[in-house]
mmCIF file of C-alpha atoms and ligand atoms in Angstrom:
data_model
loop_
_atom_site.group_PDB
_atom_site.id
_atom_site.type_symbol
_atom_site.label_atom_id
_atom_site.label_comp_id
_atom_site.label_asym_id
_atom_site.label_seq_id
_atom_site.Cartn_x
_atom_site.Cartn_y
_atom_site.Cartn_z
ATOM 1 C CA UNK A 1 29.958 19.029 -3.777
ATOM 2 C CA UNK A 2 27.379 16.990 -1.907
ATOM 3 C CA UNK A 3 25.815 14.168 -3.853
ATOM 4 C CA UNK A 4 22.086 14.189 -3.333
ATOM 5 C CA UNK A 5 19.614 11.548 -4.464
ATOM 6 C CA UNK A 6 15.978 12.434 -4.923
ATOM 7 C CA UNK A 7 13.183 10.295 -6.321
ATOM 8 C CA UNK A 8 11.153 11.596 -9.228
ATOM 9 C CA UNK A 9 7.383 11.341 -9.013
ATOM 10 C CA UNK A 10 7.063 9.516 -12.303
ATOM 11 C CA UNK A 11 6.130 5.892 -12.830
ATOM 12 C CA UNK A 12 9.094 5.075 -15.068
ATOM 13 C CA UNK A 13 9.160 1.753 -16.879
ATOM 14 C CA UNK A 14 8.884 -0.627 -13.900
ATOM 15 C CA UNK A 15 5.939 -2.725 -12.826
ATOM 16 C CA UNK A 16 3.871 -1.971 -9.731
ATOM 17 C CA UNK A 17 2.155 -4.686 -7.728
ATOM 18 C CA UNK A 18 -0.819 -3.634 -5.629
ATOM 19 C CA UNK A 19 -1.749 -6.057 -2.840
ATOM 20 C CA UNK A 20 -5.229 -5.280 -1.604
ATOM 21 C CA UNK A 21 -7.445 -6.839 1.053
ATOM 22 C CA UNK A 22 -11.098 -7.745 0.456
ATOM 23 C CA UNK A 23 -12.010 -7.105 4.112
ATOM 24 C CA UNK A 24 -13.798 -3.722 4.227
ATOM 25 C CA UNK A 25 -13.826 -3.808 0.426
ATOM 26 C CA UNK A 26 -16.147 -0.802 0.160
ATOM 27 C CA UNK A 27 -13.208 1.205 1.558
ATOM 28 C CA UNK A 28 -10.263 -0.698 0.027
ATOM 29 C CA UNK A 29 -11.766 -0.519 -3.480
ATOM 30 C CA UNK A 30 -11.631 3.299 -3.153
ATOM 31 C CA UNK A 31 -7.975 3.083 -2.124
ATOM 32 C CA UNK A 32 -7.332 0.919 -5.183
ATOM 33 C CA UNK A 33 -9.046 3.458 -7.464
ATOM 34 C CA UNK A 34 -6.900 6.224 -5.952
ATOM 35 C CA UNK A 35 -3.675 4.236 -6.387
ATOM 36 C CA UNK A 36 -4.381 3.296 -10.014
ATOM 37 C CA UNK A 37 -5.495 6.832 -10.884
ATOM 38 C CA UNK A 38 -2.326 8.268 -9.341
ATOM 39 C CA UNK A 39 0.006 5.785 -11.097
ATOM 40 C CA UNK A 40 -1.570 6.340 -14.516
ATOM 41 C CA UNK A 41 -1.618 10.140 -14.095
ATOM 42 C CA UNK A 42 2.118 9.909 -13.413
ATOM 43 C CA UNK A 43 2.831 8.027 -16.599
ATOM 44 C CA UNK A 44 2.152 4.350 -15.861
ATOM 45 C CA UNK A 45 0.576 2.261 -18.571
ATOM 46 C CA UNK A 46 -2.060 -0.234 -17.381
ATOM 47 C CA UNK A 47 0.297 -3.058 -18.400
ATOM 48 C CA UNK A 48 2.682 -1.885 -15.650
ATOM 49 C CA UNK A 49 0.093 -2.465 -12.900
ATOM 50 C CA UNK A 50 -0.902 -5.801 -11.353
ATOM 51 C CA UNK A 51 -3.544 -6.115 -8.629
ATOM 52 C CA UNK A 52 -3.455 -9.019 -6.165
ATOM 53 C CA UNK A 53 -6.483 -9.494 -3.879
ATOM 54 C CA UNK A 54 -6.032 -11.169 -0.464
ATOM 55 C CA UNK A 55 -8.690 -11.937 2.198
ATOM 56 C CA UNK A 56 -7.717 -9.409 4.877
ATOM 57 C CA UNK A 57 -4.938 -7.207 6.231
ATOM 58 C CA UNK A 58 -3.348 -10.187 7.995
ATOM 59 C CA UNK A 59 -2.726 -11.842 4.633
ATOM 60 C CA UNK A 60 -1.104 -8.826 2.955
ATOM 61 C CA UNK A 61 2.398 -9.655 4.196
ATOM 62 C CA UNK A 62 2.601 -13.157 2.690
ATOM 63 C CA UNK A 63 1.727 -11.900 -0.790
ATOM 64 C CA UNK A 64 3.841 -8.744 -0.438
ATOM 65 C CA UNK A 65 6.885 -10.759 0.599
ATOM 66 C CA UNK A 66 6.621 -13.099 -2.372
ATOM 67 C CA UNK A 67 6.118 -10.188 -4.797
ATOM 68 C CA UNK A 68 8.965 -8.134 -3.299
ATOM 69 C CA UNK A 69 11.363 -11.096 -3.343
ATOM 70 C CA UNK A 70 11.364 -11.809 -7.048
ATOM 71 C CA UNK A 71 12.948 -8.602 -8.378
ATOM 72 C CA UNK A 72 10.077 -8.340 -10.874
ATOM 73 C CA UNK A 73 8.484 -5.169 -9.481
ATOM 74 C CA UNK A 74 9.679 -1.588 -8.936
ATOM 75 C CA UNK A 75 7.515 -1.433 -5.797
ATOM 76 C CA UNK A 76 4.772 -3.304 -3.990
ATOM 77 C CA UNK A 77 1.869 -1.165 -2.769
ATOM 78 C CA UNK A 78 -0.051 -2.658 0.173
ATOM 79 C CA UNK A 79 -3.628 -1.453 0.643
ATOM 80 C CA UNK A 80 -6.079 -2.385 3.383
ATOM 81 C CA UNK A 81 -8.465 -0.972 5.948
ATOM 82 C CA UNK A 82 -8.485 -2.010 9.595
ATOM 83 C CA UNK A 83 -11.375 -0.459 11.491
ATOM 84 C CA UNK A 84 -11.728 -0.762 15.261
ATOM 85 C CA UNK A 85 -14.614 -2.880 16.452
ATOM 86 C CA UNK A 86 -15.710 -3.816 19.939
ATOM 87 C CA UNK A 87 -13.004 -6.493 20.417
ATOM 88 C CA UNK A 88 -9.201 -6.396 20.795
ATOM 89 C CA UNK A 89 -8.995 -8.070 17.370
ATOM 90 C CA UNK A 90 -8.267 -4.647 15.821
ATOM 91 C CA UNK A 91 -5.004 -4.270 17.756
ATOM 92 C CA UNK A 92 -3.781 -7.735 16.771
ATOM 93 C CA UNK A 93 -4.578 -7.182 13.090
ATOM 94 C CA UNK A 94 -2.829 -3.782 13.151
ATOM 95 C CA UNK A 95 0.243 -5.208 14.893
ATOM 96 C CA UNK A 96 0.478 -8.074 12.429
ATOM 97 C CA UNK A 97 0.227 -5.960 9.288
ATOM 98 C CA UNK A 98 2.528 -3.174 10.511
ATOM 99 C CA UNK A 99 5.197 -5.639 11.594
ATOM 100 C CA UNK A 100 4.762 -7.785 8.485
ATOM 101 C CA UNK A 101 5.144 -5.011 5.925
ATOM 102 C CA UNK A 102 8.024 -3.561 7.945
ATOM 103 C CA UNK A 103 9.745 -6.943 7.827
ATOM 104 C CA UNK A 104 9.325 -7.142 4.038
ATOM 105 C CA UNK A 105 11.155 -3.818 3.811
ATOM 106 C CA UNK A 106 14.021 -5.185 5.905
ATOM 107 C CA UNK A 107 14.237 -8.444 3.966
ATOM 108 C CA UNK A 108 13.758 -7.313 0.362
ATOM 109 C CA UNK A 109 15.284 -4.558 -1.724
ATOM 110 C CA UNK A 110 11.975 -3.941 -3.505
ATOM 111 C CA UNK A 111 10.131 -1.303 -1.455
ATOM 112 C CA UNK A 112 6.833 -2.362 0.119
ATOM 113 C CA UNK A 113 4.627 0.670 0.701
ATOM 114 C CA UNK A 114 2.276 0.849 3.683
ATOM 115 C CA UNK A 115 -1.123 2.003 2.472
ATOM 116 C CA UNK A 116 -3.208 0.335 5.157
ATOM 117 C CA UNK A 117 -5.727 2.502 6.995
ATOM 118 C CA UNK A 118 -5.892 1.912 10.747
ATOM 119 C CA UNK A 119 -8.981 3.784 11.905
ATOM 120 C CA UNK A 120 -11.019 4.178 15.064
ATOM 121 C CA UNK A 121 -14.287 4.205 13.138
ATOM 122 C CA UNK A 122 -15.873 4.061 9.700
ATOM 123 C CA UNK A 123 -16.013 7.841 9.356
ATOM 124 C CA UNK A 124 -12.229 8.109 9.646
ATOM 125 C CA UNK A 125 -11.816 5.432 6.998
ATOM 126 C CA UNK A 126 -14.256 7.146 4.592
ATOM 127 C CA UNK A 127 -12.420 10.457 5.121
ATOM 128 C CA UNK A 128 -9.156 8.816 3.996
ATOM 129 C CA UNK A 129 -10.584 6.855 1.072
ATOM 130 C CA UNK A 130 -11.225 9.701 -1.320
ATOM 131 C CA UNK A 131 -12.918 12.439 0.688
ATOM 132 C CA UNK A 132 -11.980 15.018 3.380
ATOM 133 C CA UNK A 133 -8.501 13.652 4.116
ATOM 134 C CA UNK A 134 -7.568 12.675 0.573
ATOM 135 C CA UNK A 135 -7.000 9.154 -0.644
ATOM 136 C CA UNK A 136 -4.446 6.976 1.167
ATOM 137 C CA UNK A 137 -4.183 4.751 -1.913
ATOM 138 C CA UNK A 138 -3.018 7.706 -4.000
ATOM 139 C CA UNK A 139 -0.531 8.727 -1.287
ATOM 140 C CA UNK A 140 0.831 5.168 -1.248
ATOM 141 C CA UNK A 141 1.199 5.232 -5.025
ATOM 142 C CA UNK A 142 3.185 8.491 -4.824
ATOM 143 C CA UNK A 143 5.476 6.972 -2.196
ATOM 144 C CA UNK A 144 5.886 3.862 -4.373
ATOM 145 C CA UNK A 145 7.003 5.873 -7.414
ATOM 146 C CA UNK A 146 9.379 7.989 -5.344
ATOM 147 C CA UNK A 147 10.934 4.946 -3.651
ATOM 148 C CA UNK A 148 11.169 2.997 -6.920
ATOM 149 C CA UNK A 149 13.086 5.926 -8.359
ATOM 150 C CA UNK A 150 15.334 6.304 -5.313
ATOM 151 C CA UNK A 151 16.138 2.571 -5.232
ATOM 152 C CA UNK A 152 17.019 2.656 -8.928
ATOM 153 C CA UNK A 153 19.650 5.302 -8.155
ATOM 154 C CA UNK A 154 21.212 3.586 -5.129
HETATM 155 N N1 INI B 201 -9.018 -7.558 8.309
HETATM 156 C C1 INI B 201 -8.965 -6.319 7.767
HETATM 157 O O1 INI B 201 -8.387 -6.153 6.668
HETATM 158 N N2 INI B 201 -9.536 -5.270 8.426
HETATM 159 C C2 INI B 201 -10.165 -5.414 9.623
HETATM 160 O O2 INI B 201 -10.694 -4.408 10.147
HETATM 161 C C3 INI B 201 -10.225 -6.705 10.199
HETATM 162 N N3 INI B 201 -10.871 -6.890 11.471
HETATM 163 O O3 INI B 201 -11.197 -5.899 12.131
HETATM 164 O O4 INI B 201 -11.112 -7.991 11.915
HETATM 165 C C4 INI B 201 -9.628 -7.785 9.497
HETATM 166 N N4 INI B 201 -9.661 -9.032 10.008
HETATM 167 C C5 INI B 201 -9.408 -10.203 9.189
HETATM 168 C C6 INI B 201 -7.953 -10.584 9.149
HETATM 169 O O5 INI B 201 -7.180 -9.627 8.437
HETATM 170 C C7 INI B 201 -7.761 -11.939 8.470
HETATM 171 O O6 INI B 201 -8.194 -11.877 7.134
HETATM 172 C C8 INI B 201 -8.507 -13.069 9.160
HETATM 173 O O7 INI B 201 -8.217 -13.076 10.543
HETATM 174 C C9 INI B 201 -8.091 -14.435 8.554
HETATM 175 O O8 INI B 201 -6.711 -14.673 8.772
#
């Protein structure tokens, strides 16, 4: 008989930290709404959710690492929006946040979920923040609950 582990899509009793960047807040606030709505619809009480605002995507990793290190949270959900401008800055910000959140996942046993939009333009970001392409914050919340449940079983 093969042992199989699958994560349930329920919030359980653990706490969820949401790290969110203020840069492009008109987009990230929609991701936050989607994440909170998804967590509460899947059984989370508001007391299980903590929201931590940081200046921009580059600062997400520092907060996520501290939150994921303490063993206090079931998962850390990272939300941000990087939108390409006319400078190479976009690529550096993307590299930093992708590598940073990836590193948190290597270093900590609390899962850090990547819910950062990396978009070519504003339209793509709007599409993924609660319109045509869904809400990336809600998708990140689903992944957080599933991973929290998987990690609990490992
Ligand atoms: N931060 C973002 O979250 N999104 C962006 O699109 C962005 N761009 O394009 O510049 C951005 N830059 C700020 C950066 O994350 C830091 O907050 C800043 O460099 C201070 O360290």
